[in-house]
Amino acid sequence: MSIITEQSRARAAGTLWLRLAALALPLLMIAPAFWNGYPLLQWDTGGYLARWYEGYLVPSRSTVFGLYLHYGESFGFWINLAIQSLATLWLLQLTLRVLSMMQTARFVAISLLLIVSTALPWLASMLLTDIFAGLSVLSLFLLIVGGSRISGFEKTALFVFTAFAAATHSATLGVLLGLCAIGWMVRPLLGPSLGPSLGPRLPMSGLAQASLTIVAGSLMLIAANHALSGKWAWTPGGTGVAFGRMMQDGIVARFLNDHCPREHFKLCPYRNELPATADEFLWGKSMFNTLGRFDGLGDEMGTIVERSLADYPAWQLGAALRAMGRQLLHVATGEGASVWIPHTYGIIERYIPAQVAPMRAARQQNWELDFDTINRLHVPVALVSMLGLLALLGHALAYRRLDDLTLLAATVTLALLGNAFICGVISGPHDRYGARMVWLATFVVLMALFRAFGDEETSPSA
């Protein structure tokens, strides 16, 4: 009798610790911000913050995300981080639940492993759109395959979240649009989920709802642009960023050398002085500033982008594939967070003076942020996780097994490829673009490992 009592006490104590750990997860998910003493900032943060105050559109700076940040100003932006932390944990547990893998111990273990070994907590701790890029892939997947396994309220929440995420960044919208398009194409080729009575693996209603989030996100962005700038317009800047990548690959210099003898371009006098990188051209002290930046050079850059695609198709294709391949390998955490970011500091000082003191006191602004040690773990984990995705898909193909976890693995793989193509081809390879997505691969691989080696005797509520 005493043995049974001791076992009961031990089980109760274990359950208590699990629940305490689960309650602590929202704080651990934004632990980097607590350690920093202030939400993490990045060069782009200032551009988003300024949208409310400046009343005009800026290339690649979503007004929707700007409004989201603006409403958190009075709380020192901590409410934004709380939303990002809770949304992350909500989607992690909902994914486990939809795939019939939700157990408290498993959820806590996977969450802690992601916090330690991936960029996820750094993304959740930063005032930037990047956290929504990966989370939106999960929310889109759940909206499609969730069916009767999620409630009407959860479907509504997933719809709103996915639409908002799509509106925060054009690259995120592009990835989600590509996933929906592929879903519609492969739907007729996939069989029923568990039996003919349960319908297709990719229900038409789920795909329709997911596709409508793209429409809703686009309308949300256009409406926000009109509200803040008075213009019914899309956020500008796509061709300008693509121009920078083509310049970096040498295509712009070749185009100018081929056409300047016969045609007049503002850049012709500078064709032998172009910077080596897109970042130097767009954000450094280059002729881009001399010629009026996007206002003075935007149309010309768009013309060069369009015409160079027609003039050098093989070169463009090769450059695009190389950029995509390099982007897949650029997965280090923290790019842009441990450098001097005077634009963002200036925007906060100009428009949000109440935040200047806590911002200046943060570790980040005192050069105490270093990702070298972190990336000794994060980079290998990210690369191994991507290989793990391929192994999962290869195993499923070999055994002709297509369950929901395999579908999720395929979705994440396509998202990583789509993200690498869009970001690598348009902007050029950057670690930041890879890190914001690759944690999804780690999540899927952890789920597969826990399913294969976990204790299946543990009760779902354990």
mmCIF file of C-alpha atoms in Angstrom, residues 192-432:
data_model
loop_
_atom_site.group_PDB
_atom_site.id
_atom_site.type_symbol
_atom_site.label_atom_id
_atom_site.label_comp_id
_atom_site.label_asym_id
_atom_site.label_seq_id
_atom_site.Cartn_x
_atom_site.Cartn_y
_atom_site.Cartn_z
ATOM 1 C CA PRO A 192 -8.105 9.921 -48.459
ATOM 2 C CA SER A 193 -6.622 10.699 -45.060
ATOM 3 C CA LEU A 194 -7.607 7.600 -43.084
ATOM 4 C CA GLY A 195 -10.381 6.140 -45.154
ATOM 5 C CA PRO A 196 -12.787 6.992 -47.976
ATOM 6 C CA SER A 197 -15.416 8.217 -45.512
ATOM 7 C CA LEU A 198 -13.125 10.919 -44.149
ATOM 8 C CA GLY A 199 -12.546 12.701 -47.445
ATOM 9 C CA PRO A 200 -9.326 13.822 -49.132
ATOM 10 C CA ARG A 201 -6.089 14.586 -47.336
ATOM 11 C CA LEU A 202 -6.269 18.165 -48.575
ATOM 12 C CA PRO A 203 -9.943 19.097 -48.165
ATOM 13 C CA MET A 204 -11.269 21.583 -50.668
ATOM 14 C CA SER A 205 -12.816 23.644 -47.867
ATOM 15 C CA GLY A 206 -9.459 23.858 -46.085
ATOM 16 C CA LEU A 207 -7.613 24.851 -49.251
ATOM 17 C CA ALA A 208 -10.286 27.443 -50.026
ATOM 18 C CA GLN A 209 -10.004 28.971 -46.559
ATOM 19 C CA ALA A 210 -6.211 28.998 -46.792
ATOM 20 C CA SER A 211 -6.325 30.660 -50.207
ATOM 21 C CA LEU A 212 -8.720 33.300 -48.923
ATOM 22 C CA THR A 213 -6.188 34.274 -46.247
ATOM 23 C CA ILE A 214 -3.925 35.479 -49.076
ATOM 24 C CA VAL A 215 -6.743 37.616 -50.432
ATOM 25 C CA ALA A 216 -7.604 38.918 -46.962
ATOM 26 C CA GLY A 217 -3.957 39.715 -46.204
ATOM 27 C CA SER A 218 -3.580 41.578 -49.493
ATOM 28 C CA LEU A 219 -6.708 43.631 -48.841
ATOM 29 C CA MET A 220 -5.531 44.299 -45.292
ATOM 30 C CA LEU A 221 -2.233 45.671 -46.588
ATOM 31 C CA ILE A 222 -3.810 47.853 -49.282
ATOM 32 C CA ALA A 223 -6.341 49.231 -46.778
ATOM 33 C CA ALA A 224 -3.591 50.020 -44.253
ATOM 34 C CA ASN A 225 -1.529 51.702 -46.975
ATOM 35 C CA HIS A 226 -4.509 53.883 -47.864
ATOM 36 C CA ALA A 227 -5.259 54.691 -44.228
ATOM 37 C CA LEU A 228 -1.704 55.884 -43.576
ATOM 38 C CA SER A 229 -0.719 57.366 -46.943
ATOM 39 C CA GLY A 230 -3.987 58.130 -48.740
ATOM 40 C CA LYS A 231 -2.954 55.845 -51.619
ATOM 41 C CA TRP A 232 -4.651 52.643 -52.737
ATOM 42 C CA ALA A 233 -1.335 50.962 -53.484
ATOM 43 C CA TRP A 234 0.850 47.966 -52.784
ATOM 44 C CA THR A 235 3.962 48.430 -50.686
ATOM 45 C CA PRO A 236 6.697 49.538 -53.140
ATOM 46 C CA GLY A 237 10.265 48.347 -53.501
ATOM 47 C CA GLY A 238 10.261 44.866 -55.044
ATOM 48 C CA THR A 239 12.067 45.775 -58.247
ATOM 49 C CA GLY A 240 14.551 47.967 -56.364
ATOM 50 C CA VAL A 241 15.596 45.088 -54.131
ATOM 51 C CA ALA A 242 15.816 42.738 -57.151
ATOM 52 C CA PHE A 243 17.974 45.353 -58.882
ATOM 53 C CA GLY A 244 20.404 45.224 -55.961
ATOM 54 C CA ARG A 245 20.751 41.461 -56.242
ATOM 55 C CA MET A 246 21.324 41.677 -60.028
ATOM 56 C CA MET A 247 23.900 44.391 -59.498
ATOM 57 C CA GLN A 248 25.682 42.163 -56.999
ATOM 58 C CA ASP A 249 25.789 39.363 -59.592
ATOM 59 C CA GLY A 250 27.303 41.673 -62.220
ATOM 60 C CA ILE A 251 24.221 41.677 -64.438
ATOM 61 C CA VAL A 252 23.520 45.407 -64.042
ATOM 62 C CA ALA A 253 27.072 46.376 -65.008
ATOM 63 C CA ARG A 254 26.844 44.166 -68.099
ATOM 64 C CA PHE A 255 23.486 45.687 -69.046
ATOM 65 C CA LEU A 256 24.789 49.244 -68.680
ATOM 66 C CA ASN A 257 27.929 48.466 -70.669
ATOM 67 C CA ASP A 258 25.788 46.970 -73.445
ATOM 68 C CA HIS A 259 23.211 49.784 -73.569
ATOM 69 C CA CYS A 260 24.837 53.010 -72.397
ATOM 70 C CA PRO A 261 26.530 53.766 -75.735
ATOM 71 C CA ARG A 262 23.079 53.927 -77.363
ATOM 72 C CA GLU A 263 20.683 54.800 -74.514
ATOM 73 C CA HIS A 264 20.763 57.292 -71.684
ATOM 74 C CA PHE A 265 20.398 55.951 -68.154
ATOM 75 C CA LYS A 266 21.109 57.933 -65.012
ATOM 76 C CA LEU A 267 23.467 55.174 -63.927
ATOM 77 C CA CYS A 268 25.558 55.230 -67.106
ATOM 78 C CA PRO A 269 28.237 57.570 -65.671
ATOM 79 C CA TYR A 270 28.570 55.239 -62.678
ATOM 80 C CA ARG A 271 28.609 51.901 -64.476
ATOM 81 C CA ASN A 272 32.270 51.272 -63.602
ATOM 82 C CA GLU A 273 31.841 52.401 -59.990
ATOM 83 C CA LEU A 274 28.935 50.220 -58.839
ATOM 84 C CA PRO A 275 29.337 48.825 -55.283
ATOM 85 C CA ALA A 276 30.182 45.161 -54.798
ATOM 86 C CA THR A 277 27.060 44.349 -52.791
ATOM 87 C CA ALA A 278 23.387 45.246 -52.844
ATOM 88 C CA ASP A 279 23.539 46.374 -49.215
ATOM 89 C CA GLU A 280 26.277 48.890 -50.027
ATOM 90 C CA PHE A 281 24.273 50.217 -52.959
ATOM 91 C CA LEU A 282 20.870 50.481 -51.258
ATOM 92 C CA TRP A 283 21.814 51.300 -47.677
ATOM 93 C CA GLY A 284 25.356 52.678 -47.865
ATOM 94 C CA LYS A 285 26.761 55.939 -49.211
ATOM 95 C CA SER A 286 26.507 55.213 -52.930
ATOM 96 C CA MET A 287 25.312 56.872 -56.117
ATOM 97 C CA PHE A 288 21.865 55.582 -55.155
ATOM 98 C CA ASN A 289 21.664 58.472 -52.674
ATOM 99 C CA THR A 290 23.126 60.949 -55.187
ATOM 100 C CA LEU A 291 20.470 60.042 -57.756
ATOM 101 C CA GLY A 292 17.517 60.414 -55.376
ATOM 102 C CA ARG A 293 17.130 56.879 -53.995
ATOM 103 C CA PHE A 294 13.847 55.151 -54.889
ATOM 104 C CA ASP A 295 12.092 58.377 -55.887
ATOM 105 C CA GLY A 296 14.793 59.370 -58.348
ATOM 106 C CA LEU A 297 15.954 55.956 -59.528
ATOM 107 C CA GLY A 298 13.002 53.627 -58.955
ATOM 108 C CA ASP A 299 11.617 53.659 -62.505
ATOM 109 C CA GLU A 300 15.046 53.181 -64.043
ATOM 110 C CA MET A 301 15.859 50.256 -61.764
ATOM 111 C CA GLY A 302 12.533 48.637 -62.698
ATOM 112 C CA THR A 303 13.311 49.074 -66.398
ATOM 113 C CA ILE A 304 16.780 47.552 -66.029
ATOM 114 C CA VAL A 305 15.385 44.593 -64.049
ATOM 115 C CA GLU A 306 12.721 43.842 -66.688
ATOM 116 C CA ARG A 307 14.965 44.270 -69.697
ATOM 117 C CA SER A 308 17.894 42.339 -68.242
ATOM 118 C CA LEU A 309 15.602 39.374 -67.652
ATOM 119 C CA ALA A 310 14.917 39.317 -71.383
ATOM 120 C CA ASP A 311 18.505 40.083 -72.425
ATOM 121 C CA TYR A 312 20.295 37.490 -70.296
ATOM 122 C CA PRO A 313 17.831 34.665 -69.477
ATOM 123 C CA ALA A 314 20.459 31.930 -69.019
ATOM 124 C CA TRP A 315 22.596 34.156 -66.796
ATOM 125 C CA GLN A 316 19.544 35.143 -64.766
ATOM 126 C CA LEU A 317 18.491 31.511 -64.326
ATOM 127 C CA GLY A 318 21.956 30.423 -63.250
ATOM 128 C CA ALA A 319 22.286 33.339 -60.833
ATOM 129 C CA ALA A 320 18.847 32.601 -59.399
ATOM 130 C CA LEU A 321 19.616 28.925 -58.784
ATOM 131 C CA ARG A 322 22.968 29.746 -57.192
ATOM 132 C CA ALA A 323 21.332 32.356 -54.968
ATOM 133 C CA MET A 324 18.644 29.876 -53.938
ATOM 134 C CA GLY A 325 21.241 27.233 -53.090
ATOM 135 C CA ARG A 326 23.321 29.665 -51.043
ATOM 136 C CA GLN A 327 20.221 30.911 -49.238
ATOM 137 C CA LEU A 328 19.414 27.390 -48.056
ATOM 138 C CA LEU A 329 22.802 27.301 -46.311
ATOM 139 C CA HIS A 330 22.518 30.769 -44.760
ATOM 140 C CA VAL A 331 20.793 29.898 -41.476
ATOM 141 C CA ALA A 332 22.772 31.597 -38.698
ATOM 142 C CA THR A 333 20.865 33.315 -35.907
ATOM 143 C CA GLY A 334 21.085 37.036 -35.188
ATOM 144 C CA GLU A 335 22.052 38.694 -38.467
ATOM 145 C CA GLY A 336 21.562 42.445 -38.137
ATOM 146 C CA ALA A 337 20.989 42.377 -34.373
ATOM 147 C CA SER A 338 24.568 42.817 -33.188
ATOM 148 C CA VAL A 339 25.521 45.760 -35.409
ATOM 149 C CA TRP A 340 25.041 49.510 -35.135
ATOM 150 C CA ILE A 341 21.527 50.411 -36.308
ATOM 151 C CA PRO A 342 21.388 54.203 -36.232
ATOM 152 C CA HIS A 343 18.236 54.450 -38.357
ATOM 153 C CA THR A 344 16.130 52.546 -35.842
ATOM 154 C CA TYR A 345 17.671 54.442 -32.923
ATOM 155 C CA GLY A 346 16.941 57.715 -34.693
ATOM 156 C CA ILE A 347 13.297 56.806 -35.352
ATOM 157 C CA ILE A 348 12.740 55.922 -31.685
ATOM 158 C CA GLU A 349 14.451 59.097 -30.518
ATOM 159 C CA ARG A 350 12.405 61.229 -32.906
ATOM 160 C CA TYR A 351 8.947 59.730 -32.496
ATOM 161 C CA ILE A 352 8.950 57.690 -29.261
ATOM 162 C CA PRO A 353 11.140 59.640 -26.809
ATOM 163 C CA ALA A 354 9.679 57.816 -23.806
ATOM 164 C CA GLN A 355 11.424 54.647 -25.035
ATOM 165 C CA VAL A 356 14.867 56.187 -25.459
ATOM 166 C CA ALA A 357 16.124 55.573 -21.908
ATOM 167 C CA PRO A 358 15.213 51.850 -21.694
ATOM 168 C CA MET A 359 16.401 51.312 -25.269
ATOM 169 C CA ARG A 360 19.808 52.862 -24.565
ATOM 170 C CA ALA A 361 20.160 50.842 -21.343
ATOM 171 C CA ALA A 362 19.632 47.509 -23.123
ATOM 172 C CA ARG A 363 22.525 45.090 -23.580
ATOM 173 C CA GLN A 364 22.066 45.175 -27.359
ATOM 174 C CA GLN A 365 22.747 48.911 -27.482
ATOM 175 C CA ASN A 366 25.804 48.424 -25.277
ATOM 176 C CA TRP A 367 27.440 45.891 -27.618
ATOM 177 C CA GLU A 368 26.858 42.900 -25.341
ATOM 178 C CA LEU A 369 25.076 40.807 -27.967
ATOM 179 C CA ASP A 370 27.257 38.182 -29.657
ATOM 180 C CA PHE A 371 25.887 35.242 -31.632
ATOM 181 C CA ASP A 372 29.138 33.399 -32.361
ATOM 182 C CA THR A 373 28.750 30.917 -29.503
ATOM 183 C CA ILE A 374 25.024 30.487 -30.112
ATOM 184 C CA ASN A 375 25.572 29.697 -33.768
ATOM 185 C CA ARG A 376 28.021 26.942 -32.953
ATOM 186 C CA LEU A 377 24.876 25.073 -31.933
ATOM 187 C CA HIS A 378 22.155 26.691 -34.040
ATOM 188 C CA VAL A 379 23.802 26.335 -37.453
ATOM 189 C CA PRO A 380 24.594 22.573 -37.209
ATOM 190 C CA VAL A 381 21.131 21.907 -35.766
ATOM 191 C CA ALA A 382 19.528 23.804 -38.661
ATOM 192 C CA LEU A 383 21.537 22.012 -41.357
ATOM 193 C CA VAL A 384 21.025 18.579 -39.798
ATOM 194 C CA SER A 385 17.303 19.315 -39.439
ATOM 195 C CA MET A 386 16.992 20.039 -43.150
ATOM 196 C CA LEU A 387 18.730 16.751 -43.903
ATOM 197 C CA GLY A 388 16.337 15.119 -41.454
ATOM 198 C CA LEU A 389 13.386 16.469 -43.440
ATOM 199 C CA LEU A 390 14.758 14.842 -46.575
ATOM 200 C CA ALA A 391 15.246 11.579 -44.684
ATOM 201 C CA LEU A 392 11.642 11.684 -43.457
ATOM 202 C CA LEU A 393 10.320 12.277 -46.948
ATOM 203 C CA GLY A 394 12.605 9.588 -48.395
ATOM 204 C CA HIS A 395 11.407 7.070 -45.801
ATOM 205 C CA ALA A 396 7.773 7.953 -46.481
ATOM 206 C CA LEU A 397 8.315 7.549 -50.213
ATOM 207 C CA ALA A 398 10.081 4.224 -49.802
ATOM 208 C CA TYR A 399 7.279 2.827 -47.645
ATOM 209 C CA ARG A 400 4.516 4.693 -49.509
ATOM 210 C CA ARG A 401 3.395 6.270 -46.258
ATOM 211 C CA LEU A 402 1.537 9.574 -46.446
ATOM 212 C CA ASP A 403 0.262 10.566 -43.024
ATOM 213 C CA ASP A 404 -0.219 14.059 -41.628
ATOM 214 C CA LEU A 405 3.343 14.266 -40.312
ATOM 215 C CA THR A 406 4.651 13.474 -43.784
ATOM 216 C CA LEU A 407 2.372 16.158 -45.208
ATOM 217 C CA LEU A 408 3.743 18.629 -42.662
ATOM 218 C CA ALA A 409 7.315 17.627 -43.552
ATOM 219 C CA ALA A 410 6.531 18.164 -47.244
ATOM 220 C CA THR A 411 4.902 21.521 -46.478
ATOM 221 C CA VAL A 412 7.907 22.727 -44.488
ATOM 222 C CA THR A 413 10.298 21.519 -47.194
ATOM 223 C CA LEU A 414 8.368 23.427 -49.851
ATOM 224 C CA ALA A 415 8.259 26.499 -47.588
ATOM 225 C CA LEU A 416 12.037 26.381 -47.123
ATOM 226 C CA LEU A 417 12.578 26.043 -50.874
ATOM 227 C CA GLY A 418 10.091 28.802 -51.646
ATOM 228 C CA ASN A 419 11.601 31.092 -49.037
ATOM 229 C CA ALA A 420 15.111 30.428 -50.381
ATOM 230 C CA PHE A 421 13.984 31.139 -53.935
ATOM 231 C CA ILE A 422 12.089 34.343 -53.151
ATOM 232 C CA CYS A 423 14.632 35.797 -50.729
ATOM 233 C CA GLY A 424 17.740 34.531 -52.498
ATOM 234 C CA VAL A 425 16.642 35.639 -55.949
ATOM 235 C CA ILE A 426 15.078 38.973 -54.985
ATOM 236 C CA SER A 427 17.283 40.153 -52.116
ATOM 237 C CA GLY A 428 20.289 37.871 -52.255
ATOM 238 C CA PRO A 429 21.252 35.277 -49.616
ATOM 239 C CA HIS A 430 21.121 36.435 -45.987
ATOM 240 C CA ASP A 431 21.276 34.422 -42.761
ATOM 241 C CA ARG A 432 18.286 36.285 -41.404
#
